[in-house]
C-alpha cells in the first residue's frame, strides 16, 4: 500500500495498480479497502485500479476530527488532485455512494467520467416523506449506543446482514477485524452523519453516467432504493444482482466485475 498525506497531516492509505482509465473504489461506513480484494486482480489488467481507506478506517490515520461525508469527499478531492487523475470512475459502495454524490455536489464532475453506485439509498434515514429509508431515530440511537457499549458483538451480528448466504468463519474473521479497527468514537461520529445526509434533491442534477448495482436480497437496502435512484438520476442504468444482498462485488464478483468493466468501456 502507498500513503497520501492530507493538509491536516492525516495519512490515507491506498493501493494503486494497473494503467488506463482510473477507477477509485470507495468503501462503506466502518469498512475498508480490503472489501474490494476481488476487484483488484480483475480491474488492474485493464484499468488503473485504486482502493482507498477513508480517514479513520482501515490503515488510515485514526484522527479524531473530520468524520463527516463532506470531509471524506474533500479528502477524495485532494487525493484526486494530488495524483492528477482525470476522467475518473468513482465506485461508491454504501456510504461510499454518499461520498461520491457529495464529491459531485461540492466539486463538480469535471474530473469524473462515470460513477458506480452499489446498494445505497438517497438517504439512509426514514424521513417523514421517505419511508424506504434504512433507519428511524430509535434504530439509529440503538446502533450508536451499541457501538459505545457492545461494539464487538454488535459488529459480529451486523456483518452477516450484508450477505445473502452465511459467511465462512474465515471471511467473518477478517471482516470483523477490519470493522473493529475503527475506534468507537469515530464509528459513532460517522454513523450519525452518514445516516442523516439526504441527496434526494441533488440526484436529478447529476449529469455523470451512472451504473446502479443492487442486491436482490433486502436484509439492509430494499430494491426500491435502486428503483428510486434509477428514476431520479437522469440516464442511469440499474442492475439487480439476484444472488446478492449488500455486497454484490463479494457475493457475485465475476458478474459484478464484468458489468462494471462493460459500463466503463461504454462511456
PDB file of C-alpha atoms in Angstrom:
ATOM      1  CA  UNK A   1       0.000   0.000   0.000  1.00  0.00           C
ATOM      2  CA  UNK A   2       1.025   3.612  -0.536  1.00  0.00           C
ATOM      3  CA  UNK A   3       0.209   6.585   1.642  1.00  0.00           C
ATOM      4  CA  UNK A   4      -1.061  10.099   0.969  1.00  0.00           C
ATOM      5  CA  UNK A   5      -0.778  12.973   3.437  1.00  0.00           C
ATOM      6  CA  UNK A   6      -3.605  15.496   3.648  1.00  0.00           C
ATOM      7  CA  UNK A   7      -3.152  19.137   4.636  1.00  0.00           C
ATOM      8  CA  UNK A   8      -4.050  18.364   8.265  1.00  0.00           C
ATOM      9  CA  UNK A   9      -1.347  15.625   8.309  1.00  0.00           C
ATOM     10  CA  UNK A  10      -3.914  12.823   8.173  1.00  0.00           C
ATOM     11  CA  UNK A  11      -2.443   9.837   6.344  1.00  0.00           C
ATOM     12  CA  UNK A  12      -4.663   7.964   3.897  1.00  0.00           C
ATOM     13  CA  UNK A  13      -3.517   4.537   2.765  1.00  0.00           C
ATOM     14  CA  UNK A  14      -4.326   3.358  -0.733  1.00  0.00           C
ATOM     15  CA  UNK A  15      -3.450   0.796  -3.387  1.00  0.00           C
ATOM     16  CA  UNK A  16      -2.686   1.785  -6.968  1.00  0.00           C
ATOM     17  CA  UNK A  17      -2.095  -0.766  -9.723  1.00  0.00           C
ATOM     18  CA  UNK A  18      -2.571  -1.117 -13.454  1.00  0.00           C
ATOM     19  CA  UNK A  19      -2.797   1.523 -16.181  1.00  0.00           C
ATOM     20  CA  UNK A  20      -5.519   3.226 -18.176  1.00  0.00           C
ATOM     21  CA  UNK A  21      -8.776   4.808 -17.046  1.00  0.00           C
ATOM     22  CA  UNK A  22      -8.515   5.336 -13.271  1.00  0.00           C
ATOM     23  CA  UNK A  23     -11.112   3.666 -11.043  1.00  0.00           C
ATOM     24  CA  UNK A  24     -11.375   4.553  -7.354  1.00  0.00           C
ATOM     25  CA  UNK A  25     -13.258   2.122  -5.110  1.00  0.00           C
ATOM     26  CA  UNK A  26     -14.750   3.824  -2.025  1.00  0.00           C
ATOM     27  CA  UNK A  27     -15.874   1.628   0.862  1.00  0.00           C
ATOM     28  CA  UNK A  28     -18.794   1.869   3.257  1.00  0.00           C
ATOM     29  CA  UNK A  29     -19.018   3.113   6.827  1.00  0.00           C
ATOM     30  CA  UNK A  30     -16.639   1.267   9.215  1.00  0.00           C
ATOM     31  CA  UNK A  31     -15.347  -0.884   6.332  1.00  0.00           C
ATOM     32  CA  UNK A  32     -12.062  -0.626   4.400  1.00  0.00           C
ATOM     33  CA  UNK A  33     -10.432  -1.074   1.016  1.00  0.00           C
ATOM     34  CA  UNK A  34      -9.884  -4.762   1.836  1.00  0.00           C
ATOM     35  CA  UNK A  35     -13.527  -5.399   0.978  1.00  0.00           C
ATOM     36  CA  UNK A  36     -12.597  -4.822  -2.691  1.00  0.00           C
ATOM     37  CA  UNK A  37      -9.996  -7.592  -2.757  1.00  0.00           C
ATOM     38  CA  UNK A  38     -11.913  -9.452  -5.501  1.00  0.00           C
ATOM     39  CA  UNK A  39     -11.859  -6.408  -7.772  1.00  0.00           C
ATOM     40  CA  UNK A  40      -8.154  -5.552  -7.909  1.00  0.00           C
ATOM     41  CA  UNK A  41      -6.877  -8.646  -9.814  1.00  0.00           C
ATOM     42  CA  UNK A  42      -9.598  -8.214 -12.432  1.00  0.00           C
ATOM     43  CA  UNK A  43      -9.560  -4.472 -12.987  1.00  0.00           C
ATOM     44  CA  UNK A  44      -5.798  -3.886 -12.815  1.00  0.00           C
ATOM     45  CA  UNK A  45      -5.440  -5.830 -16.069  1.00  0.00           C
ATOM     46  CA  UNK A  46      -7.491  -3.223 -17.933  1.00  0.00           C
ATOM     47  CA  UNK A  47      -7.603  -0.054 -15.847  1.00  0.00           C
ATOM     48  CA  UNK A  48      -5.675   1.945 -13.286  1.00  0.00           C
ATOM     49  CA  UNK A  49      -7.240   0.468 -10.148  1.00  0.00           C
ATOM     50  CA  UNK A  50      -7.206   2.407  -6.876  1.00  0.00           C
ATOM     51  CA  UNK A  51      -8.659   1.499  -3.493  1.00  0.00           C
ATOM     52  CA  UNK A  52      -8.513   3.868  -0.564  1.00  0.00           C
ATOM     53  CA  UNK A  53      -9.050   3.719   3.190  1.00  0.00           C
ATOM     54  CA  UNK A  54     -11.024   6.783   4.239  1.00  0.00           C
ATOM     55  CA  UNK A  55      -9.763   8.687   7.279  1.00  0.00           C
ATOM     56  CA  UNK A  56     -10.352   6.733  10.482  1.00  0.00           C
ATOM     57  CA  UNK A  57     -10.849   3.475   8.559  1.00  0.00           C
ATOM     58  CA  UNK A  58      -8.620   0.555   7.654  1.00  0.00           C
ATOM     59  CA  UNK A  59      -4.957   1.503   7.814  1.00  0.00           C
ATOM     60  CA  UNK A  60      -5.525   5.267   7.550  1.00  0.00           C
ATOM     61  CA  UNK A  61      -4.945   7.680  10.442  1.00  0.00           C
ATOM     62  CA  UNK A  62      -7.407   7.398  13.314  1.00  0.00           C
ATOM     63  CA  UNK A  63      -7.659  11.168  13.685  1.00  0.00           C
ATOM     64  CA  UNK A  64     -10.468  12.449  15.957  1.00  0.00           C
ATOM     65  CA  UNK A  65     -11.858  15.051  13.538  1.00  0.00           C
ATOM     66  CA  UNK A  66     -13.244  15.257  10.026  1.00  0.00           C
ATOM     67  CA  UNK A  67     -15.649  12.335  10.205  1.00  0.00           C
ATOM     68  CA  UNK A  68     -18.442  13.626   8.004  1.00  0.00           C
ATOM     69  CA  UNK A  69     -19.419  12.700   4.470  1.00  0.00           C
ATOM     70  CA  UNK A  70     -18.452  16.181   3.268  1.00  0.00           C
ATOM     71  CA  UNK A  71     -14.997  15.878   4.854  1.00  0.00           C
ATOM     72  CA  UNK A  72     -14.467  12.495   3.242  1.00  0.00           C
ATOM     73  CA  UNK A  73     -15.446  13.979  -0.121  1.00  0.00           C
ATOM     74  CA  UNK A  74     -12.967  16.829   0.413  1.00  0.00           C
ATOM     75  CA  UNK A  75     -10.274  14.259   1.222  1.00  0.00           C
ATOM     76  CA  UNK A  76     -11.108  12.444  -2.010  1.00  0.00           C
ATOM     77  CA  UNK A  77     -10.886  15.700  -3.946  1.00  0.00           C
ATOM     78  CA  UNK A  78      -7.430  16.395  -2.509  1.00  0.00           C
ATOM     79  CA  UNK A  79      -6.367  12.857  -3.368  1.00  0.00           C
ATOM     80  CA  UNK A  80      -7.573  13.097  -6.977  1.00  0.00           C
ATOM     81  CA  UNK A  81      -5.860  16.454  -7.449  1.00  0.00           C
ATOM     82  CA  UNK A  82      -2.593  15.293  -5.905  1.00  0.00           C
ATOM     83  CA  UNK A  83      -2.445  12.248  -8.162  1.00  0.00           C
ATOM     84  CA  UNK A  84      -3.558  14.425 -11.107  1.00  0.00           C
ATOM     85  CA  UNK A  85      -6.250  11.957 -12.066  1.00  0.00           C
ATOM     86  CA  UNK A  86      -8.549  12.714 -14.994  1.00  0.00           C
ATOM     87  CA  UNK A  87     -11.711  11.036 -16.297  1.00  0.00           C
ATOM     88  CA  UNK A  88     -12.028   9.030 -13.088  1.00  0.00           C
ATOM     89  CA  UNK A  89     -14.604   6.329 -12.453  1.00  0.00           C
ATOM     90  CA  UNK A  90     -15.865   6.574  -8.863  1.00  0.00           C
ATOM     91  CA  UNK A  91     -17.266   3.356  -7.395  1.00  0.00           C
ATOM     92  CA  UNK A  92     -19.109   4.077  -4.151  1.00  0.00           C
ATOM     93  CA  UNK A  93     -20.428   1.245  -2.020  1.00  0.00           C
ATOM     94  CA  UNK A  94     -22.944   2.001   0.746  1.00  0.00           C
ATOM     95  CA  UNK A  95     -21.679   5.168   2.486  1.00  0.00           C
ATOM     96  CA  UNK A  96     -19.175   5.436  -0.375  1.00  0.00           C
ATOM     97  CA  UNK A  97     -22.128   6.411  -2.566  1.00  0.00           C
ATOM     98  CA  UNK A  98     -22.750   9.422  -0.333  1.00  0.00           C
ATOM     99  CA  UNK A  99     -19.073  10.360  -0.691  1.00  0.00           C
ATOM    100  CA  UNK A 100     -19.435  10.162  -4.475  1.00  0.00           C
ATOM    101  CA  UNK A 101     -22.577  12.322  -4.509  1.00  0.00           C
ATOM    102  CA  UNK A 102     -21.060  14.846  -2.114  1.00  0.00           C
ATOM    103  CA  UNK A 103     -17.968  14.999  -4.313  1.00  0.00           C
ATOM    104  CA  UNK A 104     -20.098  15.776  -7.383  1.00  0.00           C
ATOM    105  CA  UNK A 105     -22.189  18.281  -5.432  1.00  0.00           C
ATOM    106  CA  UNK A 106     -19.187  20.123  -3.968  1.00  0.00           C
ATOM    107  CA  UNK A 107     -16.587  19.866  -6.735  1.00  0.00           C
ATOM    108  CA  UNK A 108     -18.468  19.103  -9.930  1.00  0.00           C
ATOM    109  CA  UNK A 109     -17.873  16.345 -12.437  1.00  0.00           C
ATOM    110  CA  UNK A 110     -15.007  17.852 -14.417  1.00  0.00           C
ATOM    111  CA  UNK A 111     -12.614  15.049 -13.431  1.00  0.00           C
ATOM    112  CA  UNK A 112     -15.252  12.309 -13.252  1.00  0.00           C
ATOM    113  CA  UNK A 113     -16.097  10.181 -16.283  1.00  0.00           C
ATOM    114  CA  UNK A 114     -18.673   7.941 -14.624  1.00  0.00           C
ATOM    115  CA  UNK A 115     -19.954   6.649 -11.307  1.00  0.00           C
ATOM    116  CA  UNK A 116     -20.976   3.245  -9.999  1.00  0.00           C
ATOM    117  CA  UNK A 117     -23.311   3.239  -7.002  1.00  0.00           C
ATOM    118  CA  UNK A 118     -23.508  -0.001  -5.011  1.00  0.00           C
ATOM    119  CA  UNK A 119     -26.512  -0.711  -2.783  1.00  0.00           C
ATOM    120  CA  UNK A 120     -27.318   2.624  -1.176  1.00  0.00           C
ATOM    121  CA  UNK A 121     -30.321   4.875  -0.730  1.00  0.00           C
ATOM    122  CA  UNK A 122     -30.706   8.559  -1.487  1.00  0.00           C
ATOM    123  CA  UNK A 123     -30.720   8.844   2.320  1.00  0.00           C
ATOM    124  CA  UNK A 124     -30.390   6.162   4.980  1.00  0.00           C
ATOM    125  CA  UNK A 125     -32.847   7.941   7.274  1.00  0.00           C
ATOM    126  CA  UNK A 126     -36.581   7.262   7.336  1.00  0.00           C
ATOM    127  CA  UNK A 127     -37.751  10.830   6.825  1.00  0.00           C
ATOM    128  CA  UNK A 128     -41.477  11.507   7.113  1.00  0.00           C
ATOM    129  CA  UNK A 129     -41.689  11.587   3.304  1.00  0.00           C
ATOM    130  CA  UNK A 130     -39.159   8.787   2.657  1.00  0.00           C
ATOM    131  CA  UNK A 131     -40.396   5.553   4.146  1.00  0.00           C
ATOM    132  CA  UNK A 132     -37.862   3.314   2.338  1.00  0.00           C
ATOM    133  CA  UNK A 133     -35.045   4.693   4.488  1.00  0.00           C
ATOM    134  CA  UNK A 134     -32.976   2.144   6.394  1.00  0.00           C
ATOM    135  CA  UNK A 135     -33.029   3.702   9.884  1.00  0.00           C
ATOM    136  CA  UNK A 136     -35.552   5.510  12.017  1.00  0.00           C
ATOM    137  CA  UNK A 137     -34.446   7.529  15.046  1.00  0.00           C
ATOM    138  CA  UNK A 138     -34.850   4.724  17.643  1.00  0.00           C
ATOM    139  CA  UNK A 139     -32.772   2.380  15.464  1.00  0.00           C
ATOM    140  CA  UNK A 140     -30.039   4.984  14.990  1.00  0.00           C
ATOM    141  CA  UNK A 141     -29.922   5.636  18.747  1.00  0.00           C
ATOM    142  CA  UNK A 142     -29.703   1.890  19.425  1.00  0.00           C
ATOM    143  CA  UNK A 143     -26.872   1.473  16.921  1.00  0.00           C
ATOM    144  CA  UNK A 144     -24.864   4.354  18.369  1.00  0.00           C
ATOM    145  CA  UNK A 145     -25.259   3.062  21.915  1.00  0.00           C
ATOM    146  CA  UNK A 146     -24.274  -0.448  20.885  1.00  0.00           C
ATOM    147  CA  UNK A 147     -21.126   0.896  19.234  1.00  0.00           C
ATOM    148  CA  UNK A 148     -20.144   2.522  22.526  1.00  0.00           C
ATOM    149  CA  UNK A 149     -21.057  -0.298  24.911  1.00  0.00           C
ATOM    150  CA  UNK A 150     -21.091  -3.571  22.979  1.00  0.00           C
ATOM    151  CA  UNK A 151     -19.189  -2.921  19.778  1.00  0.00           C
ATOM    152  CA  UNK A 152     -17.604  -6.315  19.017  1.00  0.00           C
ATOM    153  CA  UNK A 153     -20.810  -8.298  19.476  1.00  0.00           C
ATOM    154  CA  UNK A 154     -22.834  -5.693  17.610  1.00  0.00           C
ATOM    155  CA  UNK A 155     -20.436  -5.810  14.637  1.00  0.00           C
ATOM    156  CA  UNK A 156     -20.389  -9.619  14.617  1.00  0.00           C
ATOM    157  CA  UNK A 157     -24.193  -9.606  14.364  1.00  0.00           C
ATOM    158  CA  UNK A 158     -24.333  -6.760  11.828  1.00  0.00           C
ATOM    159  CA  UNK A 159     -21.875  -8.075   9.229  1.00  0.00           C
ATOM    160  CA  UNK A 160     -23.919 -11.193   8.309  1.00  0.00           C
ATOM    161  CA  UNK A 161     -26.818  -8.870   7.433  1.00  0.00           C
ATOM    162  CA  UNK A 162     -24.751  -7.627   4.484  1.00  0.00           C
ATOM    163  CA  UNK A 163     -24.785 -11.047   2.788  1.00  0.00           C
ATOM    164  CA  UNK A 164     -27.473 -13.296   1.360  1.00  0.00           C
ATOM    165  CA  UNK A 165     -25.657 -16.510   2.296  1.00  0.00           C
ATOM    166  CA  UNK A 166     -23.871 -17.343   5.590  1.00  0.00           C
ATOM    167  CA  UNK A 167     -20.236 -16.295   5.738  1.00  0.00           C
ATOM    168  CA  UNK A 168     -17.369 -18.708   6.170  1.00  0.00           C
ATOM    169  CA  UNK A 169     -15.570 -18.423   9.511  1.00  0.00           C
ATOM    170  CA  UNK A 170     -12.501 -17.116   7.657  1.00  0.00           C
ATOM    171  CA  UNK A 171     -14.411 -14.326   5.931  1.00  0.00           C
ATOM    172  CA  UNK A 172     -16.293 -13.400   9.096  1.00  0.00           C
ATOM    173  CA  UNK A 173     -12.956 -13.152  10.944  1.00  0.00           C
ATOM    174  CA  UNK A 174     -11.223 -10.717   8.595  1.00  0.00           C
ATOM    175  CA  UNK A 175     -14.330  -8.594   8.146  1.00  0.00           C
ATOM    176  CA  UNK A 176     -14.797  -8.253  11.891  1.00  0.00           C
ATOM    177  CA  UNK A 177     -11.119  -7.353  12.244  1.00  0.00           C
ATOM    178  CA  UNK A 178     -11.387  -4.629   9.598  1.00  0.00           C
ATOM    179  CA  UNK A 179     -14.525  -3.074  11.068  1.00  0.00           C
ATOM    180  CA  UNK A 180     -13.158  -3.145  14.603  1.00  0.00           C
ATOM    181  CA  UNK A 181     -10.112  -1.127  13.522  1.00  0.00           C
ATOM    182  CA  UNK A 182     -12.333   1.955  13.628  1.00  0.00           C
ATOM    183  CA  UNK A 183     -12.324   3.462  17.154  1.00  0.00           C
ATOM    184  CA  UNK A 184     -15.735   3.680  18.795  1.00  0.00           C
ATOM    185  CA  UNK A 185     -15.707   7.483  18.850  1.00  0.00           C
ATOM    186  CA  UNK A 186     -15.066   7.654  15.105  1.00  0.00           C
ATOM    187  CA  UNK A 187     -17.587   4.905  14.382  1.00  0.00           C
ATOM    188  CA  UNK A 188     -20.322   6.826  16.208  1.00  0.00           C
ATOM    189  CA  UNK A 189     -19.487  10.160  14.598  1.00  0.00           C
ATOM    190  CA  UNK A 190     -19.541   8.962  11.014  1.00  0.00           C
ATOM    191  CA  UNK A 191     -22.546   6.668  11.546  1.00  0.00           C
ATOM    192  CA  UNK A 192     -24.614   9.652  12.654  1.00  0.00           C
ATOM    193  CA  UNK A 193     -23.549  11.898   9.784  1.00  0.00           C
ATOM    194  CA  UNK A 194     -23.900   9.299   7.054  1.00  0.00           C
ATOM    195  CA  UNK A 195     -27.311   8.288   8.390  1.00  0.00           C
ATOM    196  CA  UNK A 196     -28.842  11.759   8.116  1.00  0.00           C
ATOM    197  CA  UNK A 197     -27.397  13.103   4.854  1.00  0.00           C
ATOM    198  CA  UNK A 198     -30.064  13.373   2.178  1.00  0.00           C
ATOM    199  CA  UNK A 199     -29.305  13.601  -1.551  1.00  0.00           C
ATOM    200  CA  UNK A 200     -32.849  13.322  -2.921  1.00  0.00           C
ATOM    201  CA  UNK A 201     -32.907  16.918  -4.148  1.00  0.00           C
ATOM    202  CA  UNK A 202     -29.450  16.621  -5.705  1.00  0.00           C
ATOM    203  CA  UNK A 203     -29.902  13.414  -7.689  1.00  0.00           C
ATOM    204  CA  UNK A 204     -31.828  14.912 -10.660  1.00  0.00           C
ATOM    205  CA  UNK A 205     -28.946  17.308 -11.338  1.00  0.00           C
ATOM    206  CA  UNK A 206     -26.368  14.534 -11.788  1.00  0.00           C
ATOM    207  CA  UNK A 207     -25.122  14.601 -15.373  1.00  0.00           C
ATOM    208  CA  UNK A 208     -22.462  11.913 -14.923  1.00  0.00           C
ATOM    209  CA  UNK A 209     -23.220   8.477 -16.409  1.00  0.00           C
ATOM    210  CA  UNK A 210     -24.235   6.202 -13.537  1.00  0.00           C
ATOM    211  CA  UNK A 211     -24.479   2.443 -13.082  1.00  0.00           C
ATOM    212  CA  UNK A 212     -26.597   1.334 -10.117  1.00  0.00           C
ATOM    213  CA  UNK A 213     -25.753  -2.089  -8.658  1.00  0.00           C
ATOM    214  CA  UNK A 214     -28.183  -3.582  -6.143  1.00  0.00           C
ATOM    215  CA  UNK A 215     -28.576  -6.972  -4.498  1.00  0.00           C
ATOM    216  CA  UNK A 216     -31.982  -8.627  -4.693  1.00  0.00           C
ATOM    217  CA  UNK A 217     -31.894  -9.698  -1.025  1.00  0.00           C
ATOM    218  CA  UNK A 218     -33.253  -6.916   1.195  1.00  0.00           C
ATOM    219  CA  UNK A 219     -31.808  -7.500   4.673  1.00  0.00           C
ATOM    220  CA  UNK A 220     -30.406  -3.956   4.630  1.00  0.00           C
ATOM    221  CA  UNK A 221     -31.293  -1.983   1.491  1.00  0.00           C
ATOM    222  CA  UNK A 222     -34.540  -2.514  -0.466  1.00  0.00           C
ATOM    223  CA  UNK A 223     -34.538  -2.891  -4.230  1.00  0.00           C
ATOM    224  CA  UNK A 224     -36.962   0.041  -4.154  1.00  0.00           C
ATOM    225  CA  UNK A 225     -33.946   2.192  -3.249  1.00  0.00           C
ATOM    226  CA  UNK A 226     -32.307   1.298  -6.548  1.00  0.00           C
ATOM    227  CA  UNK A 227     -35.525   1.943  -8.428  1.00  0.00           C
ATOM    228  CA  UNK A 228     -35.823   5.341  -6.740  1.00  0.00           C
ATOM    229  CA  UNK A 229     -32.272   6.242  -7.811  1.00  0.00           C
ATOM    230  CA  UNK A 230     -32.952   4.968 -11.335  1.00  0.00           C
ATOM    231  CA  UNK A 231     -35.925   7.290 -11.671  1.00  0.00           C
ATOM    232  CA  UNK A 232     -34.088  10.205 -10.024  1.00  0.00           C
ATOM    233  CA  UNK A 233     -30.692  10.161 -11.790  1.00  0.00           C
ATOM    234  CA  UNK A 234     -31.023  11.032 -15.492  1.00  0.00           C
ATOM    235  CA  UNK A 235     -29.782   8.316 -17.824  1.00  0.00           C
ATOM    236  CA  UNK A 236     -28.775   5.928 -15.041  1.00  0.00           C
ATOM    237  CA  UNK A 237     -28.720   2.159 -15.541  1.00  0.00           C
ATOM    238  CA  UNK A 238     -29.998  -0.220 -12.852  1.00  0.00           C
ATOM    239  CA  UNK A 239     -28.675  -3.762 -12.496  1.00  0.00           C
ATOM    240  CA  UNK A 240     -30.043  -6.178  -9.910  1.00  0.00           C
ATOM    241  CA  UNK A 241     -27.777  -8.987  -8.684  1.00  0.00           C
ATOM    242  CA  UNK A 242     -30.094 -11.886  -7.968  1.00  0.00           C
ATOM    243  CA  UNK A 243     -27.809 -13.788  -5.572  1.00  0.00           C
ATOM    244  CA  UNK A 244     -26.543 -10.852  -3.539  1.00  0.00           C
ATOM    245  CA  UNK A 245     -27.511  -8.687  -0.602  1.00  0.00           C
ATOM    246  CA  UNK A 246     -25.429  -5.606   0.252  1.00  0.00           C
ATOM    247  CA  UNK A 247     -22.110  -6.725  -1.296  1.00  0.00           C
ATOM    248  CA  UNK A 248     -22.534  -7.941  -4.909  1.00  0.00           C
ATOM    249  CA  UNK A 249     -18.835  -7.273  -5.519  1.00  0.00           C
ATOM    250  CA  UNK A 250     -18.057 -10.037  -2.984  1.00  0.00           C
ATOM    251  CA  UNK A 251     -21.132 -12.222  -3.434  1.00  0.00           C
ATOM    252  CA  UNK A 252     -21.173 -12.264  -7.248  1.00  0.00           C
ATOM    253  CA  UNK A 253     -17.734 -10.848  -8.079  1.00  0.00           C
ATOM    254  CA  UNK A 254     -17.435 -12.213 -11.614  1.00  0.00           C
ATOM    255  CA  UNK A 255     -20.743 -10.750 -12.757  1.00  0.00           C
ATOM    256  CA  UNK A 256     -20.137  -7.510 -10.863  1.00  0.00           C
ATOM    257  CA  UNK A 257     -16.666  -7.068 -12.350  1.00  0.00           C
ATOM    258  CA  UNK A 258     -17.855  -7.770 -15.893  1.00  0.00           C
ATOM    259  CA  UNK A 259     -20.802  -5.411 -15.531  1.00  0.00           C
ATOM    260  CA  UNK A 260     -18.692  -2.536 -14.229  1.00  0.00           C
ATOM    261  CA  UNK A 261     -15.985  -3.094 -16.874  1.00  0.00           C
ATOM    262  CA  UNK A 262     -18.586  -3.125 -19.664  1.00  0.00           C
ATOM    263  CA  UNK A 263     -20.138   0.044 -18.274  1.00  0.00           C
ATOM    264  CA  UNK A 264     -16.761   1.804 -18.247  1.00  0.00           C
ATOM    265  CA  UNK A 265     -15.963   0.691 -21.772  1.00  0.00           C
ATOM    266  CA  UNK A 266     -19.334   2.034 -22.958  1.00  0.00           C
ATOM    267  CA  UNK A 267     -18.524   5.592 -21.858  1.00  0.00           C
TER     268      UNK A 267
END
